[in-house]
mmCIF file of C-alpha atoms in Angstrom:
data_model
loop_
_atom_site.group_PDB
_atom_site.id
_atom_site.type_symbol
_atom_site.label_atom_id
_atom_site.label_comp_id
_atom_site.label_asym_id
_atom_site.label_seq_id
_atom_site.Cartn_x
_atom_site.Cartn_y
_atom_site.Cartn_z
ATOM 1 C CA MET V 1 -21.891 21.488 8.926
ATOM 2 C CA ALA V 2 -21.046 24.442 6.657
ATOM 3 C CA ARG V 3 -17.385 25.335 6.285
ATOM 4 C CA SER V 4 -15.902 28.709 5.447
ATOM 5 C CA ARG V 5 -13.848 29.162 2.269
ATOM 6 C CA ARG V 6 -10.758 29.575 4.461
ATOM 7 C CA GLU V 7 -11.417 26.265 6.178
ATOM 8 C CA ARG V 8 -12.049 24.552 2.825
ATOM 9 C CA ASP V 9 -8.701 25.921 1.579
ATOM 10 C CA ARG V 10 -6.986 24.165 4.490
ATOM 11 C CA TYR V 11 -7.889 20.886 2.755
ATOM 12 C CA ASP V 12 -6.437 21.949 -0.617
ATOM 13 C CA GLY V 13 -4.427 19.089 -2.136
ATOM 14 C CA LEU V 14 -5.933 16.544 0.252
ATOM 15 C CA ASN V 15 -8.564 13.867 0.079
ATOM 16 C CA ILE V 16 -10.842 13.976 3.085
ATOM 17 C CA LEU V 17 -11.277 10.497 4.489
ATOM 18 C CA ILE V 18 -14.627 9.992 6.154
ATOM 19 C CA MET V 19 -15.036 7.059 8.512
ATOM 20 C CA GLY V 20 -18.406 5.846 9.766
ATOM 21 C CA ARG V 21 -20.679 8.371 8.032
ATOM 22 C CA GLY V 22 -18.914 11.351 9.565
ATOM 23 C CA ASP V 23 -17.733 9.937 12.903
ATOM 24 C CA VAL V 24 -14.068 10.634 12.069
ATOM 25 C CA GLU V 25 -12.519 12.629 9.240
ATOM 26 C CA PHE V 26 -9.025 13.781 8.307
ATOM 27 C CA GLY V 27 -7.049 14.680 5.191
ATOM 28 C CA VAL V 28 -4.282 12.812 3.372
ATOM 29 C CA PRO V 29 -2.566 13.476 0.024
ATOM 30 C CA LYS V 30 -4.748 12.811 -3.001
ATOM 31 C CA ASP V 31 -2.360 10.240 -4.486
ATOM 32 C CA TRP V 32 -2.487 7.908 -1.466
ATOM 33 C CA THR V 33 -4.487 4.687 -1.590
ATOM 34 C CA ALA V 34 -6.930 3.676 1.130
ATOM 35 C CA GLU V 35 -8.087 0.220 2.152
ATOM 36 C CA MET V 36 -11.120 0.146 4.457
ATOM 37 C CA ASN V 37 -12.008 -2.652 6.881
ATOM 38 C CA THR V 38 -15.238 -2.706 8.853
ATOM 39 C CA SER V 39 -16.064 -5.438 11.329
ATOM 40 C CA GLY V 40 -18.780 -4.987 13.932
ATOM 41 C CA GLN V 41 -18.333 -1.712 15.793
ATOM 42 C CA PHE V 42 -14.678 -1.416 14.769
ATOM 43 C CA THR V 43 -13.633 0.413 11.596
ATOM 44 C CA SER V 44 -10.044 0.663 10.379
ATOM 45 C CA MET V 45 -8.258 2.038 7.348
ATOM 46 C CA LYS V 46 -4.767 1.483 5.908
ATOM 47 C CA LEU V 47 -3.299 4.288 3.815
ATOM 48 C CA LYS V 48 -0.193 4.013 1.662
ATOM 49 C CA ASP V 49 1.843 6.573 -0.208
ATOM 50 C CA PRO V 50 2.522 5.898 -3.919
ATOM 51 C CA GLY V 51 6.075 4.656 -3.208
ATOM 52 C CA ASP V 52 4.934 2.387 -0.361
ATOM 53 C CA ASN V 53 7.532 4.006 1.929
ATOM 54 C CA CYS V 54 5.280 4.601 4.916
ATOM 55 C CA LEU V 55 2.044 3.258 6.315
ATOM 56 C CA LEU V 56 -0.633 5.331 8.007
ATOM 57 C CA GLU V 57 -3.396 3.427 9.790
ATOM 58 C CA ALA V 58 -6.546 4.779 11.373
ATOM 59 C CA SER V 59 -9.248 3.119 13.412
ATOM 60 C CA TYR V 60 -12.037 4.297 15.640
ATOM 61 C CA LEU V 61 -14.801 3.100 17.865
ATOM 62 C CA GLN V 62 -17.892 4.539 19.438
ATOM 63 C CA LEU V 63 -17.336 5.124 23.131
ATOM 64 C CA PRO V 64 -19.727 4.068 25.850
ATOM 65 C CA GLU V 65 -20.524 6.719 28.426
ATOM 66 C CA LEU V 66 -17.328 7.013 30.454
ATOM 67 C CA VAL V 67 -17.185 7.265 34.220
ATOM 68 C CA PRO V 68 -15.801 10.575 35.557
ATOM 69 C CA HIS V 69 -12.532 8.967 36.705
ATOM 70 C CA ALA V 70 -11.857 7.221 33.351
ATOM 71 C CA PRO V 71 -8.279 7.593 32.063
ATOM 72 C CA ASN V 72 -7.600 10.592 29.847
ATOM 73 C CA VAL V 73 -6.316 10.125 26.286
ATOM 74 C CA ALA V 74 -2.644 10.467 27.285
ATOM 75 C CA GLU V 75 -3.053 7.640 29.820
ATOM 76 C CA ARG V 76 -4.880 5.499 27.254
ATOM 77 C CA LEU V 77 -2.111 6.131 24.730
ATOM 78 C CA ARG V 78 0.574 5.117 27.227
ATOM 79 C CA TRP V 79 -1.277 1.827 27.850
ATOM 80 C CA VAL V 80 -1.334 0.837 24.165
ATOM 81 C CA LEU V 81 2.247 1.772 23.269
ATOM 82 C CA PRO V 82 4.638 -1.170 22.921
ATOM 83 C CA LYS V 83 6.671 -1.056 26.151
ATOM 84 C CA ASP V 84 9.833 -2.513 24.600
ATOM 85 C CA ALA V 85 9.921 -0.004 21.722
ATOM 86 C CA ALA V 86 8.548 3.059 23.523
ATOM 87 C CA PRO V 87 9.748 3.174 27.132
ATOM 88 C CA PRO V 88 7.877 5.924 29.036
ATOM 89 C CA GLU V 89 11.039 7.734 30.126
ATOM 90 C CA GLN V 90 12.126 8.165 26.480
ATOM 91 C CA THR V 91 8.789 8.891 24.836
ATOM 92 C CA PRO V 92 7.088 12.033 26.100
ATOM 93 C CA ILE V 93 3.436 12.316 25.146
ATOM 94 C CA ILE V 94 2.192 15.568 23.616
ATOM 95 C CA SER V 95 -1.402 16.246 24.629
ATOM 96 C CA TYR V 96 -3.836 19.094 24.109
ATOM 97 C CA THR V 97 -7.511 19.866 23.642
ATOM 98 C CA ARG V 98 -9.024 21.258 20.445
ATOM 99 C CA GLY V 99 -12.665 22.163 20.853
ATOM 100 C CA ARG V 100 -14.364 19.162 22.467
ATOM 101 C CA THR V 101 -11.655 16.737 21.357
ATOM 102 C CA GLU V 102 -8.774 15.570 23.546
ATOM 103 C CA ILE V 103 -5.663 14.662 21.547
ATOM 104 C CA ALA V 104 -2.479 12.880 22.653
ATOM 105 C CA TRP V 105 0.347 11.665 20.430
ATOM 106 C CA VAL V 106 3.895 10.376 20.648
ATOM 107 C CA ASP V 107 6.854 9.780 18.324
ATOM 108 C CA TYR V 108 9.439 7.101 19.003
ATOM 109 C CA SER V 109 12.276 5.492 17.049
ATOM 110 C CA TYR V 110 13.788 2.024 16.965
ATOM 111 C CA GLU V 111 16.106 -0.137 14.843
ATOM 112 C CA GLU V 112 14.375 -2.271 12.210
ATOM 113 C CA ASP V 113 15.437 -4.586 9.377
ATOM 114 C CA ASP V 114 14.785 -3.104 5.942
ATOM 115 C CA THR V 115 14.165 -6.145 3.763
ATOM 116 C CA GLU V 116 14.391 -4.098 0.550
ATOM 117 C CA ARG V 117 17.857 -2.722 1.369
ATOM 118 C CA ASN V 118 19.017 -5.727 3.415
ATOM 119 C CA GLU V 119 20.203 -3.492 6.260
ATOM 120 C CA ARG V 120 19.150 -2.243 9.671
ATOM 121 C CA ARG V 121 17.757 1.257 9.697
ATOM 122 C CA VAL V 122 16.193 3.677 12.119
ATOM 123 C CA ALA V 123 12.417 3.567 11.874
ATOM 124 C CA HIS V 124 9.873 5.869 13.502
ATOM 125 C CA GLN V 125 6.315 5.418 14.624
ATOM 126 C CA ARG V 126 3.850 8.070 15.652
ATOM 127 C CA TRP V 127 0.737 7.062 17.567
ATOM 128 C CA LEU V 128 -2.233 9.308 18.303
ATOM 129 C CA ILE V 129 -5.405 8.878 20.308
ATOM 130 C CA ALA V 130 -8.136 11.481 19.922
ATOM 131 C CA ALA V 131 -11.451 11.302 21.743
ATOM 132 C CA ASN V 132 -14.573 13.268 22.442
ATOM 133 C CA LYS V 133 -17.593 12.042 24.415
ATOM 134 C CA LEU V 134 -18.788 9.879 21.495
ATOM 135 C CA PHE V 135 -15.797 8.541 19.561
ATOM 136 C CA GLN V 136 -12.178 7.548 20.011
ATOM 137 C CA ALA V 137 -9.735 7.395 17.097
ATOM 138 C CA LEU V 138 -6.307 5.769 16.940
ATOM 139 C CA ILE V 139 -4.020 6.936 14.133
ATOM 140 C CA THR V 140 -0.506 5.600 13.597
ATOM 141 C CA VAL V 141 2.188 6.159 11.000
ATOM 142 C CA ALA V 142 5.348 4.096 10.477
ATOM 143 C CA TYR V 143 8.230 5.452 8.403
ATOM 144 C CA TRP V 144 11.997 5.366 7.946
ATOM 145 C CA GLU V 145 13.964 8.175 9.561
ATOM 146 C CA ASP V 146 15.303 9.400 6.217
ATOM 147 C CA ASP V 147 11.688 9.892 5.025
ATOM 148 C CA ALA V 148 10.841 12.210 7.930
ATOM 149 C CA ALA V 149 11.187 15.377 5.807
ATOM 150 C CA TRP V 150 8.085 14.469 3.776
ATOM 151 C CA VAL V 151 6.191 12.165 6.191
ATOM 152 C CA VAL V 152 6.092 14.544 9.173
ATOM 153 C CA PRO V 153 4.321 17.344 7.220
ATOM 154 C CA ILE V 154 1.715 14.792 6.049
ATOM 155 C CA TRP V 155 1.231 13.683 9.677
ATOM 156 C CA ASN V 156 0.865 17.317 10.725
ATOM 157 C CA ARG V 157 -1.789 17.932 8.036
ATOM 158 C CA ALA V 158 -3.688 14.807 9.132
ATOM 159 C CA LEU V 159 -3.691 16.091 12.733
ATOM 160 C CA GLU V 160 -4.641 19.601 11.677
ATOM 161 C CA THR V 161 -7.626 18.296 9.694
ATOM 162 C CA LEU V 162 -8.704 15.601 12.173
ATOM 163 C CA ARG V 163 -12.306 15.999 13.307
ATOM 164 C CA LEU V 164 -14.436 13.704 15.459
ATOM 165 C CA GLY V 165 -18.164 13.723 14.842
ATOM 166 C CA ASP V 166 -20.965 15.029 17.019
ATOM 167 C CA GLY V 167 -23.183 11.980 16.475
ATOM 168 C CA THR V 168 -25.043 13.381 13.466
ATOM 169 C CA ARG V 169 -24.799 10.662 10.811
ATOM 170 C CA LEU V 170 -24.420 11.471 7.125
ATOM 171 C CA LYS V 171 -27.209 9.933 5.054
ATOM 172 C CA SER V 172 -24.755 9.499 2.173
ATOM 173 C CA PRO V 173 -21.201 10.622 1.366
ATOM 174 C CA TRP V 174 -22.718 13.398 -0.771
ATOM 175 C CA ASP V 175 -24.044 15.003 2.419
ATOM 176 C CA HIS V 176 -20.487 15.697 3.601
ATOM 177 C CA TRP V 177 -19.571 19.387 3.506
ATOM 178 C CA SER V 178 -16.600 18.714 1.190
ATOM 179 C CA LEU V 179 -18.834 17.213 -1.532
ATOM 180 C CA ARG V 180 -21.864 19.502 -1.322
ATOM 181 C CA ARG V 181 -22.100 22.354 -3.789
ATOM 182 C CA ASP V 182 -23.635 24.917 -1.417
#
């Protein structure tokens, strides 16, 4: 799919991570490291910042044809959240539709032991489920509250650049719009 110069500029300073030959893509800072894991129909990726202060994980799967009364993405997200850390009454889910993709995400905080500082600190997690008729992605990020000033903008850029595929498979990574020279 061709992209306008303006849309390409939106990815400036980011690496575009492509999962499953174009099934899922989103941007993260260029200095982050990625570790891919593929097993069967399940693909996941762990991403770390250079200081190893937060962890962003992404996974996706190909969806079967869903029945009309299947749960929406907000309901699916609520089912997978840890009930002890993210009670429903304290964790409102933000949901919206962008194009043909339904998106729902939540932020919650909890106390956690920091083994590097030997103290308890406030930690945050953000969980997102995005789905279209073909694919469903789960993206999470875990970070310390005092890192929110730099982690939240990275999360926002990942969401802004998140795209789920239309089923057209890339023959090679060089077929991706970000690598072509057209």
